[in-house]
CSV table of N, CA and C in Angstrom, one decimal:
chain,number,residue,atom,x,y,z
A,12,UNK,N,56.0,-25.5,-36.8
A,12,UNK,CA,56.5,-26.7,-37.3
A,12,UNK,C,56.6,-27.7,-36.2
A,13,UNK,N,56.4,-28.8,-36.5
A,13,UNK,CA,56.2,-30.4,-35.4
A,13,UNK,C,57.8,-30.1,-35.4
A,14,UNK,N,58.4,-30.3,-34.0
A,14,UNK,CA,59.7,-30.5,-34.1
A,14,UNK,C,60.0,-32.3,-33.9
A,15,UNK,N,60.6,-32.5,-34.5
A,15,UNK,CA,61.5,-33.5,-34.8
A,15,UNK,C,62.6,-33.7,-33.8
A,16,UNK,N,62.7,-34.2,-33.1
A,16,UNK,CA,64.5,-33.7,-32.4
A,16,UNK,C,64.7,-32.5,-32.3
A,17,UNK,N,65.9,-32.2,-32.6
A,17,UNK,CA,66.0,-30.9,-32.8
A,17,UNK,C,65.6,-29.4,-33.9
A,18,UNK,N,65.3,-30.8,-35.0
A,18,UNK,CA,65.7,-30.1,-36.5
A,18,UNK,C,64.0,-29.7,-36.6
A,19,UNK,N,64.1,-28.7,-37.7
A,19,UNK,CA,63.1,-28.3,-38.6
A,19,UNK,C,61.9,-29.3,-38.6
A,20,UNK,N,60.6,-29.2,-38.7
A,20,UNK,CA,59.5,-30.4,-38.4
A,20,UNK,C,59.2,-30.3,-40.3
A,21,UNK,N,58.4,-31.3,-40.4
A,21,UNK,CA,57.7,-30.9,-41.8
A,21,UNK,C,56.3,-30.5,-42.0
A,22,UNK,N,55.7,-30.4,-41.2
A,22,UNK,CA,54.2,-30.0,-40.9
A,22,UNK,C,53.9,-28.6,-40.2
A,23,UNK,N,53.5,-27.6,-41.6
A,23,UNK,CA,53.3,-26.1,-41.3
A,23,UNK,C,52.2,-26.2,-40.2
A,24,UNK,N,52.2,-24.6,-39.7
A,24,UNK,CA,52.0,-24.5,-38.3
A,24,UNK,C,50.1,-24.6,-38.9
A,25,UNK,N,49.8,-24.3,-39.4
A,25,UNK,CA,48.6,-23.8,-39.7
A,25,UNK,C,47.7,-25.6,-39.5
A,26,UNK,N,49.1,-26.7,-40.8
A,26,UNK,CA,48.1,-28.0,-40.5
A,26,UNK,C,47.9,-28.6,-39.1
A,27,UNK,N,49.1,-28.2,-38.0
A,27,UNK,CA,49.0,-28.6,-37.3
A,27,UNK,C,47.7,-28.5,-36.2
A,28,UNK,N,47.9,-26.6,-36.2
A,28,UNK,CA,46.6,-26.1,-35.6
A,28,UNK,C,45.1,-26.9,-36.1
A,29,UNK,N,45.2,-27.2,-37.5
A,29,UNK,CA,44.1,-27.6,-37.9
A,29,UNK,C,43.8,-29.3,-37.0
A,30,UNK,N,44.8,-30.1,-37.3
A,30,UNK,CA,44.6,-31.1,-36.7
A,30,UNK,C,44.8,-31.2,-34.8
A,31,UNK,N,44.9,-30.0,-34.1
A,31,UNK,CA,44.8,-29.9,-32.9
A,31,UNK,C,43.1,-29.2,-32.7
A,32,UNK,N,42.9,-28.9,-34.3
A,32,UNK,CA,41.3,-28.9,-33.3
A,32,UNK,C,40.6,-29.7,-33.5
A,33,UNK,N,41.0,-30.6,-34.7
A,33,UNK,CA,40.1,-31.7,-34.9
A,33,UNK,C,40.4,-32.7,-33.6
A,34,UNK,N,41.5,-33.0,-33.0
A,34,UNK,CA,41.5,-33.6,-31.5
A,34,UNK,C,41.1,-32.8,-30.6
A,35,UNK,N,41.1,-31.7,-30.8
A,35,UNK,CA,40.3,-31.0,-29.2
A,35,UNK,C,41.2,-30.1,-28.3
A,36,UNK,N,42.4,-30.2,-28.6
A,36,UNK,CA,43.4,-29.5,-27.8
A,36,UNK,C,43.6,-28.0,-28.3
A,37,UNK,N,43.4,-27.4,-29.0
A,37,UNK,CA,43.8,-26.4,-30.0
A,37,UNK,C,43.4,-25.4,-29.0
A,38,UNK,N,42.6,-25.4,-27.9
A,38,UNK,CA,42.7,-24.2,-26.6
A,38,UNK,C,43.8,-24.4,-26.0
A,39,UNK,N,44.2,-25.5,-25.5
A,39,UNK,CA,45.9,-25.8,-24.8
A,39,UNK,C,46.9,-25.3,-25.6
A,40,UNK,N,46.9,-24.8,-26.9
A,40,UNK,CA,47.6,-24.8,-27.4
A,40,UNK,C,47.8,-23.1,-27.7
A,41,UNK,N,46.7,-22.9,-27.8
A,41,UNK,CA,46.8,-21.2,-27.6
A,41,UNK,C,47.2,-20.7,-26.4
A,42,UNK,N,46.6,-21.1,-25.1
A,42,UNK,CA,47.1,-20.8,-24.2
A,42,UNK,C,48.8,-21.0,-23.7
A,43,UNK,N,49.3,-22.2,-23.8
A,43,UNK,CA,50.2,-22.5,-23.3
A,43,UNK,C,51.7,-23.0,-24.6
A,44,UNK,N,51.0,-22.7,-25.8
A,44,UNK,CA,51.7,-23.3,-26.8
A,44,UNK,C,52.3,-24.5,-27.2
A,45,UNK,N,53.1,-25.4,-27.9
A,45,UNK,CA,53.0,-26.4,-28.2
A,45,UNK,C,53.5,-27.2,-27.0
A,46,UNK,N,54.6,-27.0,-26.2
A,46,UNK,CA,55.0,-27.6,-25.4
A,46,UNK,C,54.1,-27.8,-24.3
A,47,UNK,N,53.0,-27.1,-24.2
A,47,UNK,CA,51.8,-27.5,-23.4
A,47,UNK,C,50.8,-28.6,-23.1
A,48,UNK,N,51.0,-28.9,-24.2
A,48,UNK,CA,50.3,-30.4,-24.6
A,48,UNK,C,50.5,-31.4,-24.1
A,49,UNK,N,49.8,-32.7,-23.9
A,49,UNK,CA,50.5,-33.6,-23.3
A,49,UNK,C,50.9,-34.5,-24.3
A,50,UNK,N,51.9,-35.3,-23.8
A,50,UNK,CA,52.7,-36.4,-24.5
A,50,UNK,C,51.5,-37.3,-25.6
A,51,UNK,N,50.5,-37.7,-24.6
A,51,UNK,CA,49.5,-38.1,-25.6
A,51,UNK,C,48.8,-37.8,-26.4
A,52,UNK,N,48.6,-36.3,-26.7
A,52,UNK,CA,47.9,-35.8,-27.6
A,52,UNK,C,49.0,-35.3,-29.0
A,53,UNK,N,50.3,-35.3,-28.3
A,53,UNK,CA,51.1,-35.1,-29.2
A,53,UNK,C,51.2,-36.5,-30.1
A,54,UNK,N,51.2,-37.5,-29.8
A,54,UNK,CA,51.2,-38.3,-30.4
A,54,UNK,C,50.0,-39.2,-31.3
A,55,UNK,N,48.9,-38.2,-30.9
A,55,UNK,CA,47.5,-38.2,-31.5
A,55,UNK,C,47.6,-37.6,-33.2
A,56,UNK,N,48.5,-36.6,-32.7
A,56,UNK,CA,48.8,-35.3,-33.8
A,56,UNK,C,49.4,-35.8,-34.7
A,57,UNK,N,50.3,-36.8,-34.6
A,57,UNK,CA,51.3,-37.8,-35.6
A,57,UNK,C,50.8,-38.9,-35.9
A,58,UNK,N,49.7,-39.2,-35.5
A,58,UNK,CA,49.0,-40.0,-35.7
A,58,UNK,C,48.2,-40.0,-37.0
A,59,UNK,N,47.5,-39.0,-36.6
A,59,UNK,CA,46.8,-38.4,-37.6
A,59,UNK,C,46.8,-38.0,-38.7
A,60,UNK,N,48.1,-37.0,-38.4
A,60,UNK,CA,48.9,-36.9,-39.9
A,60,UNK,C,49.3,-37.9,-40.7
A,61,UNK,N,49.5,-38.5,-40.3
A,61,UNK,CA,50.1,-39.4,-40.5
A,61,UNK,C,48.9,-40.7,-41.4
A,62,UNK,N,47.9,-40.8,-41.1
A,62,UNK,CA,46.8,-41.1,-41.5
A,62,UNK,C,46.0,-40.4,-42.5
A,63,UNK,N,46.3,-39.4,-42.4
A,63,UNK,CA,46.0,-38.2,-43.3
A,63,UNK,C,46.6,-38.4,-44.8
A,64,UNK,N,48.3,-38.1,-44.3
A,64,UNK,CA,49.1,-38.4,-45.8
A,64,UNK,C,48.7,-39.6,-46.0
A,65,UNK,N,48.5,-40.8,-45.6
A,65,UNK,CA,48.4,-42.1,-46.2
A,65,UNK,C,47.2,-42.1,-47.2
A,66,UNK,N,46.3,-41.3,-46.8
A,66,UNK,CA,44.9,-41.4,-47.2
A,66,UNK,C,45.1,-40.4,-48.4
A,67,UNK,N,45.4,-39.5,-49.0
A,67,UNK,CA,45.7,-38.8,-50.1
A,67,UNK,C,46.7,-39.6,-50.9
A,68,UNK,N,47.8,-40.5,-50.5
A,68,UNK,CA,48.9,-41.2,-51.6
A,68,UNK,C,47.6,-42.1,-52.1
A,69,UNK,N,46.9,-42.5,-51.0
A,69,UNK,CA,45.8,-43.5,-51.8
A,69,UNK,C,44.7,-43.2,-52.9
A,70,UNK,N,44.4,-41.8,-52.6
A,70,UNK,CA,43.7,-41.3,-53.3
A,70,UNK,C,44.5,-40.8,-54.9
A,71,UNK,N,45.8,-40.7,-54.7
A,71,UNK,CA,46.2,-40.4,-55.9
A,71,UNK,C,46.6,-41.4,-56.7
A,72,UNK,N,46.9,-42.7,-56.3
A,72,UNK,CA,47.2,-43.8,-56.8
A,72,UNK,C,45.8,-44.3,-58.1
C-alpha cells in the first residue's frame, strides 16, 4: 500500500508494482523496496495514478 502519512495507503501493492514498471523503477523496488525510491519517482507514481483514476471516471461517465 502507498503510504499516506502514517495511515493505510489506498493503492494495492500489486497496482503499484504495476505502475513502477510502467515508470521504470520496479528493479529499485525489488531490490531495495519502497523506501528505496527516489522522492521523484514517488511522486511520478501519484501522478500517474492519479491520471489513471481520472481517466476511467471519464470513461464511465
Amino acid at each position: 500500500m502507498l503510504a499516506l502519512g502514517r495511515r493505510r495507503g489506498i493503492m494495492t501493492e500489486g497496482f503499484k508494482e504495476e505502475l513502477a514498471k510502467e515508470l521504470g523503477f520496479y528493479d529499485v523496488v525489488q531490490r531495495e523496496g519502497w523506501g528505496g525510491i527516489r522522492a521523484k519517482d514517488a511522486g511520478n507514481l501519484v501522478k500517474l495514478a492519479i491520471e489513471k483514476a481520472q481517466s476511467q471516471l471519464m470513461n464511465k461517465s
